[in-house]
């Protein structure tokens, strides 16, 4: 390819040269893909049931690449999460028309990005053969109903007809992976709905074959969209294959959408076919075999609509220190009718668990420098059953812990990875606050670090001395002023608390913050920042008094450390 | 000596920060007058406009914005003004700029950085 590039000039390109160049690029790309993803799947539109078109790549060969993709994707997820969170909060504020439009753009672009990243992650997991497929009982009609409900919310005021038809005679109780099946249906239906301008989208579910313990279910997604040109039909399932603009738009930005679907269906021992006529529409059909299951108890099954009502009046304790995430949690849980207790202080949280009837704990394990797990220990150790059996859901961005087993070993009932969508959280909350969950709290496999009562405070005054250009006498003067500031703060706060003057508290905490930061006294700064936030938001007097008390206990320790450091510097 | 005896008005109500900044500015050769609230600022300005002003965005009896407005519109002064901003006051900083402030520095203030910014403003003049 290099040779052809060297003698390359755009204007002089003849038709044959152009096609030769294109051919070189194509084979280069194929080689790259081959190296990356392993053996390339055969290009076929019709795949029989027995055909396992997925050849899992030799694990050893591609583990390195998988890790790379994984870490890049997760590296993208964090800033994306922040963009999404911030835009959601912005959307709450007062915006003019222009700003609203721009915000919408940001939001849809970030959603698109998240989808792309998730697709890439999923694809890499599938290609490496490590994606987990469940074999659990589920209710088919309910699943289809939930999918239908979600699709209806997608349609909004589009003038298209959406109909779902399930053939009679299909057994309700099946065994398989319901979330993967939902994923496939929502993906295909979602695409169809998004790109059909007028006409209809239809889902048909029927039984293709029935054996003694198995059924082969057939699903057909039909739309009256613009259809796909014949030449693109062959490539629609292949990753990275570019078809014409419309097809590309419809089937996924990275070009991975349908290829992921195809892989998933393949792993479930099924097959997928596509038929399309430009100008008339498209039909995607897939078949998956399922084992027949037994009747399920009704306790865990609630319809999508009833789900939201299920959380009304639930008391939720949230451990989160990021103010942005705190706001978001508050907002979401409140819309679902929950009463929210929010704290980043583990001791206060434990106290709440004793005093209030908490139904659920949502925890960010990274608060207080990863103290979340020690806190979970403390909860599970508690002699009172009402505390130790509280369901705990961890909310984490730490993908290294994406194995469910490790979360349960640490004492969590469940976990959810950020960024997540609200439906996921809702679903997990419902799943984990059942009686069964309450009666079977996870046991901690190995004890994680104990909760530290008092970290020996070390104050680093060297940078401050540098700011004072090495003059210790100046540093001493500053420290005297610092102590004065703190004592003033303690006194003023006591009065403000008695008078329940939240504005005064906010002002006092803001004022002392600057000085605290100057001497790098982080523990005190953290406490004061909490006081500041709470004074300006939910104004929980009890919490504020608690924090004031913490400050009173913490300050003498810090003061001693400062004096100690000063003496050291004086001696030099 | 970077300051060369140039006069500087420091309007800052946080004693701790003000002490450190005054110390460093004086070390760098500036003649520093420190005002810890709006009243003192007005008094000092009546005695004469300094070569440069560094002011906190928020002070008792006076805000940095009011100061900028006063200097540019009432006193018609072109004296360079650097605003010290704090978290949550970003909108006010923009206002200050619109009224004629020259630069800003956010808390926590690094004395070295402030010295650079002050020096820069005085070179322009």
XYZ file of C-alpha atoms in Angstrom:
697
model
C 0.000 0.000 0.000
C 2.881 2.306 0.773
C 4.207 1.887 -2.750
C 0.911 2.949 -4.276
C 0.698 5.878 -1.904
C 4.127 7.153 -2.859
C 3.139 7.612 -6.458
C -0.140 9.188 -5.551
C -1.690 12.397 -6.653
C -5.373 13.218 -6.390
C -5.851 15.002 -9.681
C -4.093 12.407 -11.732
C -6.120 9.538 -10.340
C -7.655 7.450 -13.076
C -10.570 5.110 -12.536
C -8.378 2.014 -12.451
C -5.885 3.599 -10.128
C -8.706 4.676 -7.861
C -10.136 1.193 -7.648
C -6.697 -0.293 -7.086
C -6.128 2.137 -4.238
C -9.481 1.370 -2.777
C -8.682 -2.308 -2.972
C -5.386 -1.770 -1.156
C -7.115 0.170 1.592
C -9.728 -2.523 1.886
C -7.219 -5.340 2.236
C -5.186 -3.281 4.699
C -8.293 -2.713 6.736
C -9.176 -6.385 6.613
C -5.717 -7.336 7.767
C -5.976 -4.889 10.650
C -9.367 -6.185 11.614
C -8.156 -9.723 11.321
C -5.292 -8.985 13.670
C -7.565 -7.165 16.061
C -10.690 -9.248 16.175
C -9.390 -12.571 15.069
C -10.958 -14.605 12.279
C -13.446 -12.570 10.311
C -17.043 -13.790 10.253
C -18.394 -14.967 6.973
C -20.444 -12.422 5.168
C -23.855 -13.969 4.925
C -27.286 -12.621 5.447
C -28.941 -15.921 6.247
C -27.590 -17.837 9.139
C -28.940 -21.219 9.999
C -29.733 -22.283 13.504
C -26.869 -24.693 13.812
C -24.339 -22.210 12.534
C -22.170 -20.750 15.226
C -20.732 -17.845 13.355
C -18.980 -16.583 16.388
C -15.540 -17.958 16.733
C -14.306 -16.742 20.080
C -10.824 -15.477 19.671
C -8.048 -17.301 21.464
C -8.187 -15.665 24.864
C -4.470 -15.396 25.299
C -3.938 -13.715 21.968
C -6.258 -10.811 22.496
C -6.336 -10.274 26.231
C -3.916 -7.408 25.903
C -6.052 -5.712 23.285
C -9.154 -6.319 25.326
C -7.554 -4.698 28.343
C -6.512 -1.740 26.255
C -9.980 -1.257 24.841
C -11.461 -1.756 28.279
C -9.310 0.857 29.927
C -9.719 3.373 27.130
C -13.476 2.937 27.281
C -13.575 3.356 31.004
C -11.278 6.330 30.736
C -13.862 7.878 28.459
C -16.773 6.988 30.669
C -15.757 9.162 33.605
C -15.594 12.510 31.840
C -18.684 11.524 29.878
C -20.515 10.866 33.105
C -19.603 14.322 34.311
C -20.779 15.947 31.099
C -24.069 14.106 31.264
C -24.614 14.844 34.944
C -23.829 18.514 34.531
C -26.081 18.926 31.526
C -28.924 17.230 33.340
C -28.548 19.662 36.183
C -28.275 22.580 33.803
C -31.490 21.514 32.155
C -33.204 22.119 35.488
C -32.230 25.758 35.511
C -33.766 28.637 33.636
C -32.501 28.690 30.097
C -33.373 30.714 27.036
C -34.310 29.044 23.766
C -30.820 29.149 22.328
C -29.306 27.685 25.455
C -31.917 24.943 25.530
C -31.073 23.991 21.965
C -27.365 23.923 22.651
C -27.933 21.876 25.779
C -30.019 19.383 23.836
C -27.184 19.023 21.396
C -24.736 18.402 24.210
C -27.032 15.867 25.775
C -27.748 13.885 22.637
C -24.115 13.987 21.588
C -22.998 12.702 24.966
C -25.639 9.998 24.906
C -24.383 9.003 21.497
C -20.848 8.885 22.822
C -21.822 6.755 25.780
C -23.619 4.368 23.459
C -20.611 4.141 21.221
C -18.301 3.447 24.133
C -20.656 0.845 25.546
C -20.973 -0.790 22.155
C -17.239 -0.973 21.812
C -16.878 -2.453 25.267
C -19.580 -4.988 24.632
C -18.166 -5.935 21.277
C -14.747 -6.478 22.719
C -16.143 -8.631 25.493
C -18.125 -10.667 23.020
C -15.165 -11.057 20.717
C -13.013 -12.245 23.576
C -15.705 -14.665 24.589
C -16.061 -13.405 28.135
C -19.562 -11.927 28.047
C -21.812 -13.720 30.491
C -25.128 -15.174 29.372
C -27.729 -15.902 32.023
C -29.935 -18.919 32.356
C -32.686 -17.646 34.567
C -36.448 -17.997 34.560
C -38.385 -15.120 33.046
C -41.872 -14.302 31.857
C -42.035 -13.792 28.104
C -45.278 -11.858 27.830
C -44.150 -9.502 30.571
C -40.843 -8.897 28.874
C -42.570 -8.096 25.611
C -45.005 -5.794 27.446
C -42.122 -3.923 29.099
C -40.372 -3.548 25.753
C -43.588 -2.281 24.221
C -44.019 0.257 27.007
C -40.496 1.598 26.583
C -40.928 1.817 22.818
C -44.090 3.792 23.229
C -42.156 6.348 25.241
C -39.708 6.581 22.345
C -42.437 7.326 19.854
C -43.737 10.400 21.704
C -45.556 12.492 19.115
C -44.262 10.818 16.026
C -47.082 9.865 13.699
C -46.237 6.232 13.439
C -48.207 3.197 14.334
C -46.540 0.788 16.717
C -48.058 -2.647 17.119
C -46.948 -5.730 18.941
C -48.430 -9.102 18.190
C -47.641 -12.195 20.198
C -48.981 -15.406 18.756
C -51.120 -17.499 21.068
C -49.859 -20.749 22.460
C -46.374 -19.602 23.420
C -45.473 -20.805 26.920
C -45.132 -17.900 29.329
C -42.397 -19.214 31.562
C -39.054 -19.647 29.896
C -35.435 -19.960 30.909
C -32.765 -17.840 29.306
C -31.221 -14.382 29.411
C -34.089 -11.871 29.560
C -31.879 -8.800 29.665
C -30.077 -9.811 26.482
C -33.375 -10.512 24.771
C -34.724 -7.113 25.860
C -31.509 -5.535 24.673
C -31.870 -7.055 21.210
C -35.529 -6.112 20.882
C -35.035 -2.577 22.166
C -32.084 -2.073 19.879
C -33.897 -3.216 16.744
C -37.179 -1.556 17.616
C -35.445 1.596 18.755
C -33.638 1.892 15.426
C -36.830 1.301 13.503
C -38.778 3.879 15.489
C -36.069 6.468 15.241
C -35.784 6.264 11.494
C -39.316 5.721 10.321
C -40.965 8.988 9.405
C -44.402 7.732 8.558
C -46.136 4.410 8.551
C -45.607 1.746 11.132
C -43.295 -0.380 13.190
C -44.407 -3.862 14.095
C -43.110 -6.584 16.346
C -44.294 -10.121 15.858
C -43.511 -12.909 18.279
C -44.306 -16.480 17.402
C -43.336 -20.029 18.061
C -41.338 -21.507 15.227
C -40.841 -24.940 16.729
C -41.750 -26.752 19.899
C -39.986 -29.748 21.336
C -40.404 -31.545 24.642
C -38.385 -29.091 26.711
C -37.402 -26.441 24.190
C -39.175 -23.889 22.135
C -37.743 -21.976 19.233
C -39.104 -18.447 19.348
C -39.186 -16.245 16.279
C -39.173 -12.446 16.511
C -39.800 -10.145 13.560
C -39.248 -6.391 13.601
C -40.856 -4.710 10.586
C -40.832 -1.088 9.601
C -42.089 1.005 6.711
C -38.923 3.042 6.548
C -36.744 3.827 3.597
C -35.353 0.354 3.317
C -31.795 -0.697 2.621
C -30.274 -0.901 -0.826
C -29.516 -4.429 -1.955
C -25.776 -3.891 -2.116
C -25.685 -2.972 1.566
C -27.758 -5.903 2.776
C -24.757 -8.194 2.752
C -22.654 -5.906 4.859
C -25.170 -4.687 7.404
C -24.093 -7.222 10.012
C -20.425 -6.637 9.602
C -18.552 -4.388 11.911
C -16.980 -1.276 10.499
C -18.499 -1.837 7.123
C -19.673 1.410 5.619
C -22.936 1.314 3.748
C -24.714 4.315 2.339
C -25.339 7.208 4.663
C -28.873 6.339 5.686
C -28.147 2.738 6.484
C -25.075 3.743 8.416
C -27.061 6.297 10.385
C -29.749 3.799 11.202
C -27.636 0.911 12.272
C -25.198 2.468 14.578
C -22.576 5.123 14.686
C -19.619 2.844 15.142
C -21.089 0.394 12.699
C -21.071 -2.075 15.560
C -24.792 -2.102 16.411
C -26.037 -4.940 14.269
C -22.831 -6.889 14.455
C -23.153 -6.922 18.230
C -26.748 -8.064 17.939
C -25.686 -10.794 15.580
C -22.951 -11.952 17.938
C -25.276 -12.001 20.914
C -27.892 -13.978 19.017
C -25.197 -16.350 17.862
C -24.027 -16.919 21.416
C -27.614 -17.684 22.351
C -27.621 -20.329 19.629
C -29.928 -18.348 17.427
C -29.881 -16.770 13.996
C -30.801 -13.472 12.377
C -31.892 -12.521 8.863
C -32.710 -9.291 7.109
C -35.018 -8.487 4.235
C -35.511 -5.090 2.767
C -36.948 -3.221 -0.163
C -35.862 0.352 -0.768
C -38.843 2.640 -0.490
C -40.992 0.010 1.146
C -39.397 -1.061 4.394
C -37.275 -3.512 6.276
C -37.867 -6.701 8.227
C -35.367 -8.137 10.672
C -36.115 -11.647 11.864
C -34.313 -13.598 14.515
C -34.876 -16.899 16.247
C -33.626 -18.031 19.617
C -34.216 -21.317 21.395
C -35.338 -21.295 25.031
C -35.840 -23.938 27.659
C -39.309 -24.112 29.105
C -39.491 -23.135 32.745
C -41.794 -23.471 35.694
C -44.327 -21.025 36.961
C -42.789 -18.154 38.898
C -44.081 -16.608 42.064
C -45.644 -13.225 41.564
C -43.721 -11.414 44.285
C -40.810 -10.242 42.168
C -42.785 -9.455 39.047
C -44.215 -5.961 38.726
C -45.213 -4.185 35.541
C -43.142 -1.291 34.276
C -45.704 1.270 35.357
C -46.168 -0.199 38.793
C -42.420 -0.215 39.258
C -42.241 3.473 39.884
C -44.979 3.249 42.486
C -43.064 0.485 44.191
C -40.569 2.984 45.532
C -43.058 5.399 47.070
C -42.186 6.190 50.628
C -38.996 4.191 50.617
C -36.294 5.519 52.937
C -33.013 5.589 51.108
C -29.650 6.391 52.657
C -27.098 7.613 50.137
C -23.355 7.795 50.774
C -21.891 10.161 48.221
C -19.406 13.020 48.491
C -19.477 14.501 45.014
C -21.923 17.432 45.147
C -22.958 16.948 41.524
C -23.850 13.337 42.089
C -25.556 14.205 45.351
C -27.867 16.585 43.526
C -28.635 14.017 40.901
C -29.433 11.299 43.409
C -31.677 13.598 45.373
C -33.546 14.608 42.268
C -34.002 11.085 40.904
C -34.967 9.430 44.145
C -37.382 12.221 44.977
C -39.208 11.812 41.653
C -39.672 8.177 42.544
C -41.226 9.175 45.828
C -38.365 8.172 48.112
C -37.275 9.923 51.236
C -33.581 10.580 50.875
C -30.929 10.821 53.540
C -27.667 12.005 52.068
C -24.307 12.006 53.774
C -20.627 11.613 53.125
C -19.852 11.076 56.781
C -19.735 7.404 57.659
C -20.452 7.933 61.343
C -23.461 10.042 60.708
C -24.695 7.463 58.264
C -24.331 4.675 60.798
C -26.223 6.755 63.300
C -29.015 7.264 60.800
C -29.209 3.549 60.227
C -29.781 3.046 63.934
C -32.290 5.848 64.331
C -34.336 5.679 61.170
C -36.060 2.817 59.333
C -33.753 2.801 56.323
C -34.962 0.530 53.517
C -31.985 0.776 51.218
C -28.412 2.016 51.158
C -26.885 3.399 47.991
C -23.184 3.663 48.407
C -20.307 5.073 46.490
C -17.468 2.904 47.783
C -14.861 5.557 47.010
C -15.986 8.128 49.527
C -13.533 9.142 52.208
C -10.739 7.580 50.257
C -12.258 4.160 49.755
C -13.738 3.843 53.192
C -16.985 2.630 51.699
C -16.111 -1.033 52.146
C -15.156 -0.624 55.773
C -18.516 1.015 56.274
C -20.271 -1.933 54.670
C -18.425 -4.170 57.127
C -19.729 -2.116 59.999
C -23.268 -2.351 58.704
C -23.184 -6.107 58.282
C -21.575 -6.563 61.698
C -24.265 -4.612 63.485
C -26.085 -6.708 66.111
C -29.455 -5.305 65.101
C -30.976 -7.201 62.221
C -32.813 -4.145 60.994
C -29.425 -2.592 60.313
C -27.328 -5.556 59.233
C -29.897 -6.814 56.734
C -30.361 -3.503 54.964
C -29.949 -4.002 51.227
C -26.866 -2.213 49.916
C -26.304 -1.286 46.286
C -22.846 -0.052 45.377
C -22.590 2.621 42.701
C -19.172 2.627 41.212
C -17.150 3.692 38.258
C -14.488 1.129 39.088
C -14.756 -1.310 36.237
C -12.071 -3.542 37.692
C -14.750 -4.835 40.006
C -17.245 -5.697 37.326
C -17.574 -9.262 38.545
C -20.743 -9.668 40.541
C -19.124 -12.181 42.878
C -16.588 -9.716 44.203
C -19.310 -7.214 45.151
C -21.261 -9.808 47.067
C -18.076 -10.895 48.809
C -17.667 -7.349 50.003
C -21.153 -7.283 51.421
C -23.158 -5.576 48.696
C -26.444 -7.024 47.506
C -25.855 -5.590 44.084
C -23.922 -2.983 42.160
C -24.414 -0.614 39.282
C -21.744 0.901 37.097
C -21.673 4.559 36.171
C -22.775 6.020 33.892
C -26.110 4.295 34.168
C -29.589 5.208 33.073
C -32.393 5.797 35.559
C -34.353 2.714 34.460
C -31.412 0.513 35.370
C -31.201 2.021 38.836
C -34.937 1.750 39.332
C -34.900 -1.873 38.295
C -31.997 -2.737 40.582
C -33.581 -0.994 43.535
C -36.778 -2.954 43.075
C -34.897 -6.201 42.625
C -32.847 -5.696 45.748
C -35.485 -4.493 48.160
C -37.550 -7.639 48.089
C -38.192 -9.654 51.225
C -35.959 -12.345 49.859
C -33.071 -9.903 49.615
C -33.732 -8.625 53.106
C -33.704 -12.075 54.586
C -30.545 -13.110 52.786
C -27.948 -10.429 53.227
C -24.601 -11.235 51.630
C -21.893 -12.486 53.943
C -18.546 -10.835 53.674
C -15.959 -13.255 52.360
C -12.909 -11.507 53.681
C -12.696 -8.585 56.028
C -11.658 -5.385 54.367
C -9.835 -2.674 56.249
C -11.278 -1.552 59.528
C -12.854 1.843 59.811
C -10.186 4.214 61.040
C -11.330 6.382 63.888
C -8.586 8.902 63.733
C -5.980 9.123 61.063
C -2.906 10.734 62.577
C -3.098 14.163 61.041
C 0.001 15.355 59.301
C 0.140 18.947 58.317
C 2.573 19.938 55.614
C 3.667 23.501 56.261
C 6.607 23.467 53.888
C 4.720 24.927 50.900
C 3.353 27.641 53.171
C 6.858 28.433 54.383
C 7.877 28.703 50.754
C 5.113 31.209 50.193
C 6.571 33.115 53.122
C 9.893 33.055 51.338
C 11.443 30.976 54.073
C 10.710 33.439 56.838
C 9.563 31.425 59.819
C 8.442 34.527 61.703
C 5.983 35.283 58.922
C 4.735 31.708 59.047
C 4.235 32.066 62.778
C 2.171 35.207 62.270
C 0.030 33.425 59.741
C -0.536 30.516 62.098
C -1.642 32.871 64.850
C -4.137 34.434 62.460
C -5.262 30.965 61.385
C -6.019 29.941 64.951
C -7.910 33.165 65.550
C -9.999 32.490 62.465
C -10.838 28.998 63.603
C -11.827 30.039 67.112
C -13.993 32.767 65.637
C -15.598 30.210 63.380
C -16.288 27.781 66.231
C -17.893 30.500 68.323
C -19.957 32.001 65.521
C -21.137 28.567 64.415
C -22.294 27.707 67.926
C -24.470 30.825 67.985
C -25.765 30.296 64.470
C -26.720 26.726 65.305
C -28.635 27.830 68.379
C -30.447 30.448 66.373
C -30.885 28.083 63.413
C -29.344 30.795 61.248
C -28.416 28.858 58.130
C -27.310 31.880 56.198
C -24.948 32.787 58.992
C -23.591 29.258 58.970
C -23.031 29.359 55.223
C -21.218 32.681 55.487
C -19.058 31.614 58.447
C -18.057 28.365 56.801
C -17.255 30.133 53.553
C -15.099 32.646 55.382
C -13.004 30.157 57.310
C -12.565 27.858 54.305
C -9.945 30.086 52.708
C -7.708 30.048 55.752
C -8.115 26.332 56.299
C -7.058 25.671 52.725
C -4.039 27.900 53.063
C -2.488 25.697 55.697
C -3.532 22.539 53.873
C -5.589 21.226 56.765
C -7.719 18.863 54.713
C -9.773 17.156 57.384
C -11.069 20.463 58.704
C -11.620 21.800 55.199
C -13.736 18.753 54.329
C -15.900 19.206 57.419
C -16.389 22.905 56.767
C -17.270 22.268 53.138
C -19.945 19.828 54.248
C -21.302 22.391 56.695
C -21.368 24.949 53.905
C -23.203 22.677 51.473
C -25.796 21.537 53.983
C -26.458 25.073 55.208
C -27.258 26.049 51.677
C -29.232 22.995 50.613
C -31.300 20.778 52.869
C -30.478 22.652 56.103
C -30.523 19.559 58.256
C -29.879 21.002 61.704
C -29.091 17.674 63.304
C -26.507 16.907 60.678
C -24.947 20.343 61.068
C -24.701 19.993 64.836
C -23.064 16.633 64.302
C -20.514 18.151 61.939
C -19.831 21.010 64.352
C -19.109 18.428 67.007
C -16.756 16.590 64.648
C -14.968 19.859 63.991
C -14.548 20.488 67.721
C -13.043 17.040 68.137
C -10.834 17.286 65.077
C -9.408 20.765 65.615
C -7.237 20.083 68.710
C -5.575 17.238 66.830
C -4.873 19.487 63.874
C -3.699 22.322 66.124
C -1.231 20.016 67.812
C 0.053 18.860 64.442
C 0.517 22.439 63.281
C 2.424 23.402 66.436
C 4.558 20.322 66.069
C 5.415 21.096 62.459
C 6.178 24.703 63.301
C 8.646 23.635 65.951
C 10.353 21.342 63.486
C 10.692 24.113 60.948
C 11.965 26.512 63.589
C 14.734 24.136 64.525
C 16.037 23.981 60.974
C 13.070 44.900 42.631
C 9.980 44.282 40.570
C 7.766 46.669 42.476
C 9.992 49.695 42.286
C 7.993 51.387 44.981
C 4.790 51.331 42.969
C 1.716 51.777 45.144
C -0.798 48.972 45.435
C -4.197 48.921 47.121
C -5.094 45.516 48.481
C -8.816 45.212 49.239
C -9.268 41.932 51.062
C -11.290 41.131 54.180
C -9.694 37.761 54.920
C -6.919 38.674 57.307
C -4.985 35.509 56.794
C -4.841 35.829 53.032
C -4.260 39.563 53.186
C -1.300 39.167 55.554
C 0.406 36.696 53.294
C -0.200 38.722 50.146
C 0.853 41.980 51.767
C 4.011 40.307 53.003
C 4.923 39.024 49.568
C 4.003 42.177 47.712
C 6.066 44.297 50.045
C 8.958 41.901 49.700
C 8.702 42.392 45.973
C 9.043 46.106 46.373
C 5.478 47.349 46.253
C 4.112 49.894 48.635
C 0.997 48.177 49.939
C -2.072 49.756 51.474
C -4.456 47.229 52.899
C -8.181 47.834 53.188
C -10.339 45.186 54.823
C -13.717 46.579 53.917
C -15.459 48.957 51.533
C -15.317 51.946 53.855
C -11.547 51.732 54.164
C -11.254 51.357 50.410
C -13.161 54.582 49.824
C -11.093 56.422 52.391
C -7.859 55.306 50.775
C -9.027 56.167 47.293
C -9.893 59.655 48.449
C -6.255 60.110 49.348
C -5.285 59.157 45.836
C -5.580 56.420 43.269
C -2.746 53.870 43.511
C -0.747 52.456 40.601
C -2.626 49.166 40.753
C -5.515 47.652 42.699
C -6.041 44.064 43.812
C -9.514 43.492 45.192
C -11.580 40.587 46.471
C -14.862 40.117 44.633
C -16.808 40.229 47.898
C -16.228 42.425 50.930
C -18.253 43.964 53.708
C -19.932 47.202 52.541
C -18.528 46.917 49.060
C -18.160 44.396 46.310
C -15.346 44.169 43.824
C -17.837 44.985 41.111
C -18.932 48.172 42.799
C -15.290 49.113 43.138
C -14.608 48.620 39.443
C -17.710 50.566 38.562
C -16.751 53.370 40.927
C -13.228 53.619 39.548
C -14.098 53.444 35.871
C -17.300 55.426 35.789
C -17.117 57.858 38.689
C -13.428 58.467 39.001
C -12.776 57.850 35.302
C -9.624 56.096 36.293
C -7.721 53.718 34.088
C -5.904 52.127 37.016
C -5.337 48.386 36.415
C -7.605 46.223 38.576
C -7.109 42.566 39.431
C -10.056 40.750 40.995
C -9.705 37.911 43.486
C -12.550 35.516 42.871
C -13.861 32.593 44.860
C -15.835 29.487 43.995
C -19.402 30.297 43.085
C -18.617 33.836 42.080
C -17.723 33.234 38.473
C -20.679 35.204 37.162
C -19.594 38.229 39.166
C -16.121 37.997 37.705
C -17.577 38.329 34.223
C -19.560 41.348 35.358
C -16.407 42.873 36.731
C -14.715 42.356 33.385
C -17.568 43.995 31.562
C -17.228 47.003 33.809
C -13.524 47.240 33.142
C -11.483 44.930 35.362
C -8.241 43.791 33.783
C -7.537 40.376 35.215
C -8.616 37.923 37.876
C -7.084 35.278 40.081
C -9.060 32.640 41.917
C -8.791 31.376 45.457
C -6.764 29.777 46.817
C -4.405 32.528 45.713
C -0.838 31.657 45.012
C 1.234 34.675 46.015
C 3.784 33.962 43.291
C 1.092 33.912 40.644
C -0.364 37.166 41.894
C 3.058 38.793 41.683
C 3.340 37.745 38.054
C -0.075 39.142 37.207
C 0.543 42.398 39.002
C 3.865 42.817 37.243
C 2.245 42.130 33.898
C -0.450 44.759 34.349
C 2.101 47.376 35.296
C 4.241 46.659 32.249
C 1.242 47.314 30.021
C 0.771 50.731 31.584
